[in-house]
Amino acid sequence: MQKEVVLSGIRPTGFLHLGNYFGAMRNYVRMQDEFNCYFFVADWHSLTTHPDTKALKASVHRVIAENIACGLDPEKVSLYVQSDVPEIAELYLYLNMLAYKGELEKVPTFKDKVRLQPDNVNAGLLTYPVLMAADILIHRAVKVPVGKDQEQHLEMARNFADRFNHRYGEVFPQPRPFNFSNNLVKILSLDGNGKMSKSENQMATIYLSDDDELIRKKIKKAKTDEGPSHDNAEKPDYIQNLFTLMELVSTKEVVEKFEADYNQCNIRYGDMKKQLAEDMAIFIKPIREKAATIQNDNAYLQKIMREGAEKARVSAKATINVVRESMGVKY
Ligand code: ATP
Ligand code: MG
């Protein structure tokens, strides 16, 4: 039986964080044996919000290194850089002819970016969901491990695939978002304002490169409140977020103890944060150290990127051939 095709990408816009780990990378690692996986560094996507390219090279290398440090095996998957696969740009061009200005302007992430960078509302920002659709459809992927923030972009990718199929014949399967936990994950920033992010909320985001002291400092400052007012109270989202992080890095017994404390109204957030900080530091240390070693090994990085692109281009070329054939762009 043919393995299902999986695709996902991460922008080289900064340091990877727990949101990326939870929403994306942890799933990548768990999928690599069972599926035919393509994971890429989305350098073209980063240009929509980060036109200054001085830090780009280091960021691309870091994303590759941190993915491998988290357990991704470049022998099992294709790990490549988006701009090394020009077929994606060709498919993006075709899909742009099927995407409407009105629907793109309505996308919430586009509206957010317009608010954040009013002086740089470039066409790339507007057509971000089209390029993302091309990233996925170029491998005819069906499973896309992403965080909750990408749910709507994926719905658009399905629409573009449908439109293409309708007009030119059945070429693309429907890509679906994927997370092992059934629900798509969103790790909030520690101050409770928005999500952890590479580009925003940096003091309230825990990065895989943070040292022990910084981890302690950030968790100590995490938003809490005076505690629940009655037994078995529902948790506010910023408290649930601390529990979610604790489930990732602490033992089951520890999580159960604080859950019980919460449910019986005698939770001490100071103690909980201390425990979380220590367990988080232990969790992140080996990832940080392994990533640093890989990042310093330029020959290894070059080899990974070259081999990843070779594998990705085999699949991308096959799709472009089918696309051109079905569109009649073949003379
Ligand atoms: P940027 O702020 O530059 O957009 P980002 O942190 O949003 O960076 P992306 O490269 O846009 O990261 O996304 C990479 C993957 O990580 C995507 O699958 C996205 O859904 C996931 N992701 C990002 N932030 C979170 C988060 N806070 N919780 C869960 N998943 C997340
Ligand atoms: Mg993002």
Short mmCIF file of C-alpha atoms and ligand atoms in Angstrom, two decimals:
data_model
loop_
_atom_site.label_atom_id
_atom_site.label_comp_id
_atom_site.label_asym_id
_atom_site.label_seq_id
_atom_site.Cartn_x
_atom_site.Cartn_y
_atom_site.Cartn_z
CA MET A 1 0.00 0.00 0.00
CA GLN A 2 1.21 3.51 -0.79
CA LYS A 3 1.94 5.68 2.20
CA GLU A 4 -0.18 8.81 2.63
CA VAL A 5 1.63 12.05 1.81
CA VAL A 6 2.24 14.54 4.62
CA LEU A 7 3.44 18.11 4.26
CA SER A 8 4.18 20.95 6.64
CA GLY A 9 6.42 24.01 6.83
CA ILE A 10 7.93 26.47 9.27
CA ARG A 11 8.94 30.06 8.47
CA PRO A 12 12.57 31.05 9.16
CA THR A 13 11.50 34.18 11.01
CA GLY A 14 13.24 33.58 14.32
CA PHE A 15 13.74 31.05 17.07
CA LEU A 16 11.44 28.04 17.32
CA HIS A 17 9.25 27.85 20.40
CA LEU A 18 6.96 25.54 22.33
CA GLY A 19 4.02 26.43 20.09
CA ASN A 20 5.92 25.22 17.04
CA TYR A 21 6.96 22.14 18.96
CA PHE A 22 3.45 21.28 20.12
CA GLY A 23 1.51 22.40 17.06
CA ALA A 24 3.92 21.09 14.48
CA MET A 25 7.25 19.41 15.22
CA ARG A 26 6.10 16.85 17.75
CA ASN A 27 3.64 15.60 15.16
CA TYR A 28 6.29 15.59 12.43
CA VAL A 29 8.46 13.27 14.49
CA ARG A 30 5.57 10.95 15.25
CA MET A 31 4.53 10.80 11.59
CA GLN A 32 7.91 10.13 10.02
CA ASP A 33 7.77 6.33 10.15
CA GLU A 34 4.22 5.83 9.03
CA PHE A 35 3.85 8.40 6.26
CA ASN A 36 5.63 9.80 3.23
CA CYS A 37 6.70 13.09 4.79
CA TYR A 38 7.80 16.40 3.28
CA PHE A 39 8.82 19.12 5.72
CA PHE A 40 10.20 22.42 4.57
CA VAL A 41 11.62 25.74 5.66
CA ALA A 42 9.26 28.39 4.27
CA ASP A 43 11.78 31.06 3.29
CA TRP A 44 9.59 32.63 0.58
CA HIS A 45 6.75 33.00 3.10
CA SER A 46 9.05 34.81 5.51
CA LEU A 47 9.66 37.60 2.95
CA THR A 48 6.03 38.73 3.29
CA THR A 49 6.71 40.01 6.80
CA HIS A 50 10.52 40.00 7.07
CA PRO A 51 11.89 41.78 3.97
CA ASP A 52 15.25 42.31 5.68
CA THR A 53 17.21 39.20 4.73
CA LYS A 54 20.36 39.74 6.81
CA ALA A 55 19.38 37.08 9.34
CA LEU A 56 17.73 34.75 6.81
CA LYS A 57 20.58 32.31 6.28
CA ALA A 58 21.17 31.78 10.00
CA SER A 59 17.42 31.37 10.54
CA VAL A 60 17.09 28.77 7.79
CA HIS A 61 19.99 26.82 9.29
CA ARG A 62 18.47 27.09 12.76
CA VAL A 63 15.06 25.79 11.68
CA ILE A 64 16.72 22.76 10.06
CA ALA A 65 18.95 22.18 13.09
CA GLU A 66 16.13 22.56 15.62
CA ASN A 67 13.87 20.18 13.69
CA ILE A 68 16.58 17.52 13.68
CA ALA A 69 17.33 18.20 17.35
CA CYS A 70 13.66 17.53 18.12
CA GLY A 71 13.93 14.08 16.57
CA LEU A 72 13.27 14.52 12.87
CA ASP A 73 15.35 12.10 10.81
CA PRO A 74 16.38 13.53 7.42
CA GLU A 75 16.94 9.98 6.16
CA LYS A 76 13.27 9.17 6.70
CA VAL A 77 11.70 12.42 5.48
CA SER A 78 12.40 15.04 2.89
CA LEU A 79 13.58 18.11 4.78
CA TYR A 80 14.10 20.95 2.31
CA VAL A 81 14.10 24.68 1.77
CA GLN A 82 11.12 26.07 -0.17
CA SER A 83 13.22 28.19 -2.57
CA ASP A 84 15.20 25.09 -3.61
CA VAL A 85 12.03 23.75 -5.29
CA PRO A 86 11.09 26.17 -8.11
CA GLU A 87 8.12 23.99 -9.14
CA ILE A 88 6.29 25.45 -6.12
CA ALA A 89 6.52 28.93 -7.67
CA GLU A 90 5.10 27.64 -10.94
CA LEU A 91 2.12 26.03 -9.23
CA TYR A 92 1.62 29.22 -7.19
CA LEU A 93 1.32 31.14 -10.46
CA TYR A 94 -1.36 28.80 -11.81
CA LEU A 95 -3.29 28.83 -8.52
CA ASN A 96 -3.18 32.63 -8.41
CA MET A 97 -5.39 32.62 -11.52
CA LEU A 98 -7.99 30.70 -9.51
CA ALA A 99 -7.86 32.85 -6.37
CA TYR A 100 -10.05 35.93 -5.97
CA LYS A 101 -8.95 39.24 -4.51
CA GLY A 102 -12.13 39.48 -2.42
CA GLU A 103 -11.69 36.16 -0.64
CA LEU A 104 -8.01 36.84 0.03
CA GLU A 105 -8.77 40.25 1.55
CA LYS A 106 -11.20 38.63 3.98
CA VAL A 107 -8.63 36.26 5.54
CA PRO A 108 -8.20 37.17 9.26
CA THR A 109 -4.42 36.67 9.24
CA PHE A 110 -4.18 39.10 6.30
CA LYS A 111 -6.22 41.67 8.19
CA ASP A 112 -4.00 41.18 11.26
CA LYS A 113 -0.86 41.76 9.23
CA VAL A 114 -2.33 44.86 7.60
CA ARG A 115 -2.82 46.22 11.10
CA LEU A 116 0.68 45.21 12.21
CA GLN A 117 2.57 46.44 9.14
CA PRO A 118 0.44 49.14 7.46
CA ASP A 119 3.46 50.39 5.50
CA ASN A 120 4.14 47.05 3.85
CA VAL A 121 0.87 45.57 2.65
CA ASN A 122 2.53 43.73 -0.23
CA ALA A 123 0.83 41.42 -2.73
CA GLY A 124 2.76 38.47 -1.27
CA LEU A 125 0.99 39.01 2.02
CA LEU A 126 -2.36 38.99 0.24
CA THR A 127 -1.58 35.80 -1.66
CA TYR A 128 0.04 33.99 1.28
CA PRO A 129 -2.75 31.36 1.33
CA VAL A 130 -2.19 30.71 -2.39
CA LEU A 131 1.51 30.01 -1.90
CA MET A 132 0.63 27.83 1.07
CA ALA A 133 -1.81 25.89 -1.12
CA ALA A 134 0.96 25.42 -3.69
CA ASP A 135 3.31 24.14 -0.96
CA ILE A 136 0.80 21.45 -0.06
CA LEU A 137 -0.60 20.57 -3.48
CA ILE A 138 2.82 20.29 -5.12
CA HIS A 139 3.20 16.94 -3.34
CA ARG A 140 -0.53 16.16 -3.50
CA ALA A 141 -0.41 15.90 0.30
CA VAL A 142 -3.47 14.78 2.28
CA LYS A 143 -2.33 15.34 5.87
CA VAL A 144 -0.98 18.66 7.09
CA PRO A 145 0.26 18.75 10.70
CA VAL A 146 -0.23 22.38 11.77
CA GLY A 147 -1.36 24.44 14.73
CA LYS A 148 -4.84 25.89 15.04
CA ASP A 149 -3.72 29.24 13.61
CA GLN A 150 -3.42 27.59 10.17
CA GLU A 151 -6.90 26.04 10.06
CA GLN A 152 -8.41 28.65 7.79
CA HIS A 153 -5.47 28.70 5.38
CA LEU A 154 -5.99 24.98 4.94
CA GLU A 155 -9.64 25.43 4.16
CA MET A 156 -8.58 27.80 1.40
CA ALA A 157 -6.10 25.25 0.09
CA ARG A 158 -9.00 22.79 -0.21
CA ASN A 159 -11.03 25.40 -2.09
CA PHE A 160 -8.23 26.08 -4.55
CA ALA A 161 -7.73 22.35 -5.07
CA ASP A 162 -11.47 21.94 -5.73
CA ARG A 163 -11.52 24.82 -8.16
CA PHE A 164 -8.56 23.45 -10.06
CA ASN A 165 -10.08 19.95 -10.21
CA HIS A 166 -13.40 21.35 -11.33
CA ARG A 167 -11.90 23.35 -14.16
CA TYR A 168 -9.07 21.14 -15.38
CA GLY A 169 -9.84 17.61 -14.16
CA GLU A 170 -9.17 15.64 -10.99
CA VAL A 171 -5.53 16.26 -10.02
CA PHE A 172 -5.45 17.17 -6.34
CA PRO A 173 -6.70 15.26 -3.27
CA GLN A 174 -8.18 17.24 -0.36
CA PRO A 175 -5.56 18.23 2.23
CA ARG A 176 -6.71 18.04 5.86
CA PRO A 177 -5.16 19.50 9.02
CA PHE A 178 -3.73 16.92 11.38
CA ASN A 179 -2.81 16.57 15.03
CA PHE A 180 -2.48 13.34 16.99
CA SER A 181 -4.63 14.72 19.79
CA ASN A 182 -7.68 15.15 17.49
CA ASN A 183 -7.86 18.83 18.29
CA LEU A 184 -5.53 21.32 16.67
CA VAL A 185 -3.26 22.87 19.28
CA LYS A 186 -2.72 26.50 20.15
CA ILE A 187 -0.11 27.34 22.79
CA LEU A 188 -0.88 30.74 24.24
CA SER A 189 1.82 33.20 25.12
CA LEU A 190 2.59 33.27 28.85
CA ASP A 191 1.09 36.73 29.32
CA GLY A 192 -2.22 35.46 27.96
CA ASN A 193 -2.09 37.81 24.95
CA GLY A 194 -2.26 35.83 21.73
CA LYS A 195 -0.18 32.81 20.87
CA MET A 196 3.49 32.03 21.36
CA SER A 197 5.21 33.25 18.25
CA LYS A 198 8.57 33.67 16.59
CA SER A 199 7.92 37.24 15.58
CA GLU A 200 5.70 38.55 18.41
CA ASN A 201 5.29 38.18 22.21
CA GLN A 202 8.97 37.28 22.62
CA MET A 203 9.27 37.68 26.40
CA ALA A 204 6.14 35.57 26.87
CA THR A 205 7.25 32.84 24.47
CA ILE A 206 9.55 29.98 25.46
CA TYR A 207 12.11 29.21 22.78
CA LEU A 208 13.88 25.92 22.30
CA SER A 209 17.12 27.93 22.54
CA ASP A 210 16.32 29.55 25.91
CA ASP A 211 18.77 28.72 28.71
CA ASP A 212 17.63 27.45 32.11
CA GLU A 213 17.66 30.88 33.76
CA LEU A 214 15.61 32.52 31.03
CA ILE A 215 13.08 29.69 31.15
CA ARG A 216 12.70 30.18 34.93
CA LYS A 217 12.35 33.93 34.52
CA LYS A 218 9.68 33.69 31.82
CA ILE A 219 7.60 31.07 33.62
CA LYS A 220 7.81 33.00 36.88
CA LYS A 221 6.19 35.96 35.12
CA ALA A 222 3.41 33.90 33.50
CA LYS A 223 -0.07 35.25 34.01
CA THR A 224 -2.09 33.68 36.84
CA ASP A 225 -4.86 34.92 39.14
CA GLU A 226 -6.05 34.51 42.73
CA GLY A 227 -7.12 30.91 42.00
CA PRO A 228 -10.45 29.16 41.47
CA SER A 229 -13.39 30.24 43.60
CA HIS A 230 -15.13 26.87 43.80
CA ASP A 231 -14.28 23.18 43.45
CA ASN A 232 -13.81 21.75 39.96
CA ALA A 233 -14.00 25.20 38.39
CA GLU A 234 -13.35 25.57 34.68
CA LYS A 235 -9.83 26.85 34.01
CA PRO A 236 -9.29 30.20 32.33
CA ASP A 237 -7.32 29.73 29.10
CA TYR A 238 -4.02 31.12 30.49
CA ILE A 239 -4.18 28.62 33.40
CA GLN A 240 -5.13 25.77 31.08
CA ASN A 241 -2.09 26.75 29.03
CA LEU A 242 0.22 26.17 32.04
CA PHE A 243 -1.35 22.77 32.59
CA THR A 244 -0.94 21.94 28.90
CA LEU A 245 2.76 22.80 29.11
CA MET A 246 3.07 20.78 32.28
CA GLU A 247 1.54 17.76 30.56
CA LEU A 248 4.29 18.05 27.95
CA VAL A 249 7.26 18.11 30.27
CA SER A 250 6.30 16.85 33.74
CA THR A 251 5.49 13.39 35.03
CA LYS A 252 1.91 12.19 35.23
CA GLU A 253 2.03 12.23 39.04
CA VAL A 254 3.08 15.87 39.10
CA VAL A 255 0.31 16.90 36.71
CA GLU A 256 -2.26 14.93 38.72
CA LYS A 257 -1.15 16.55 41.96
CA PHE A 258 -1.62 20.09 40.61
CA GLU A 259 -4.88 19.14 38.88
CA ALA A 260 -6.20 17.85 42.21
CA ASP A 261 -4.97 21.00 43.99
CA TYR A 262 -6.75 23.12 41.41
CA ASN A 263 -9.96 21.15 41.65
CA GLN A 264 -9.92 21.44 45.46
CA CYS A 265 -9.13 25.16 45.41
CA ASN A 266 -5.76 24.88 47.11
CA ILE A 267 -3.52 25.39 44.13
CA ARG A 268 -0.37 27.45 44.77
CA TYR A 269 0.61 28.88 41.43
CA GLY A 270 4.07 29.83 42.72
CA ASP A 271 4.82 26.16 43.43
CA MET A 272 3.30 25.04 40.17
CA LYS A 273 5.41 27.50 38.19
CA LYS A 274 8.58 26.47 40.01
CA GLN A 275 7.96 22.82 39.20
CA LEU A 276 7.04 23.64 35.60
CA ALA A 277 10.18 25.75 35.16
CA GLU A 278 12.47 22.99 36.44
CA ASP A 279 10.85 20.32 34.29
CA MET A 280 10.84 22.62 31.26
CA ALA A 281 14.54 23.38 31.69
CA ILE A 282 15.31 19.64 31.77
CA PHE A 283 13.16 19.08 28.68
CA ILE A 284 14.69 21.88 26.60
CA LYS A 285 18.37 21.46 27.50
CA PRO A 286 19.19 18.46 25.23
CA ILE A 287 17.27 20.00 22.30
CA ARG A 288 19.11 23.31 22.72
CA GLU A 289 22.49 21.61 22.91
CA LYS A 290 21.93 19.27 19.99
CA ALA A 291 20.60 22.09 17.81
CA ALA A 292 23.67 24.22 18.58
CA THR A 293 26.00 21.40 17.52
CA ILE A 294 24.16 20.81 14.24
CA GLN A 295 24.00 24.51 13.49
CA ASN A 296 27.79 24.71 13.66
CA ASP A 297 28.23 21.85 11.20
CA ASN A 298 27.87 23.62 7.89
CA ALA A 299 28.87 20.64 5.74
CA TYR A 300 26.16 18.51 7.35
CA LEU A 301 23.53 21.23 6.91
CA GLN A 302 24.43 21.66 3.24
CA LYS A 303 24.13 17.92 2.70
CA ILE A 304 20.71 17.75 4.40
CA MET A 305 19.38 20.66 2.33
CA ARG A 306 20.73 19.25 -0.94
CA GLU A 307 19.36 15.76 -0.39
CA GLY A 308 16.04 17.09 0.90
CA ALA A 309 15.57 19.26 -2.18
CA GLU A 310 16.43 16.36 -4.48
CA LYS A 311 13.74 14.19 -2.93
CA ALA A 312 11.19 17.02 -2.92
CA ARG A 313 11.82 17.87 -6.57
CA VAL A 314 11.08 14.34 -7.75
CA SER A 315 7.58 14.63 -6.32
CA ALA A 316 7.17 18.30 -7.35
CA LYS A 317 8.17 17.66 -10.97
CA ALA A 318 5.74 14.76 -11.22
CA THR A 319 2.89 16.99 -10.03
CA ILE A 320 3.82 19.86 -12.35
CA ASN A 321 3.79 17.46 -15.30
CA VAL A 322 0.27 16.31 -14.44
CA VAL A 323 -0.84 19.91 -13.86
CA ARG A 324 0.51 21.12 -17.20
CA GLU A 325 -0.99 18.14 -18.97
CA SER A 326 -4.43 18.68 -17.51
CA MET A 327 -4.33 22.45 -18.13
CA GLY A 328 -3.14 22.02 -21.68
CA VAL A 329 0.06 23.96 -20.94
CA LYS A 330 2.02 21.50 -23.02
CA TYR A 331 2.90 22.20 -26.66
P1 ATP B 1 5.64 33.82 12.89
O1 ATP B 1 5.30 34.62 14.13
O2 ATP B 1 6.88 34.30 12.23
O3 ATP B 1 4.50 33.64 11.94
P2 ATP B 1 5.06 31.30 14.08
O4 ATP B 1 5.53 31.08 15.47
O5 ATP B 1 3.62 31.64 13.87
O6 ATP B 1 6.02 32.39 13.45
P3 ATP B 1 5.09 29.62 11.75
O7 ATP B 1 6.36 29.37 11.04
O8 ATP B 1 4.15 30.64 11.18
O9 ATP B 1 5.43 30.00 13.26
O10 ATP B 1 4.30 28.26 11.94
C1 ATP B 1 4.97 26.99 12.01
C2 ATP B 1 4.04 25.96 12.58
O11 ATP B 1 3.89 26.16 14.00
C3 ATP B 1 2.62 26.00 12.02
O12 ATP B 1 2.18 24.67 11.87
C4 ATP B 1 1.83 26.70 13.09
O13 ATP B 1 0.47 26.31 13.06
C5 ATP B 1 2.52 26.22 14.34
N1 ATP B 1 2.38 27.18 15.44
C6 ATP B 1 2.90 28.42 15.50
N2 ATP B 1 2.61 29.00 16.67
C7 ATP B 1 1.88 28.10 17.39
C8 ATP B 1 1.30 28.09 18.70
N3 ATP B 1 1.44 29.12 19.50
N4 ATP B 1 0.61 26.99 19.09
C9 ATP B 1 0.50 25.91 18.27
N5 ATP B 1 1.03 25.85 17.03
C10 ATP B 1 1.72 26.92 16.59
MG MG B 2 2.90 32.20 11.89
#
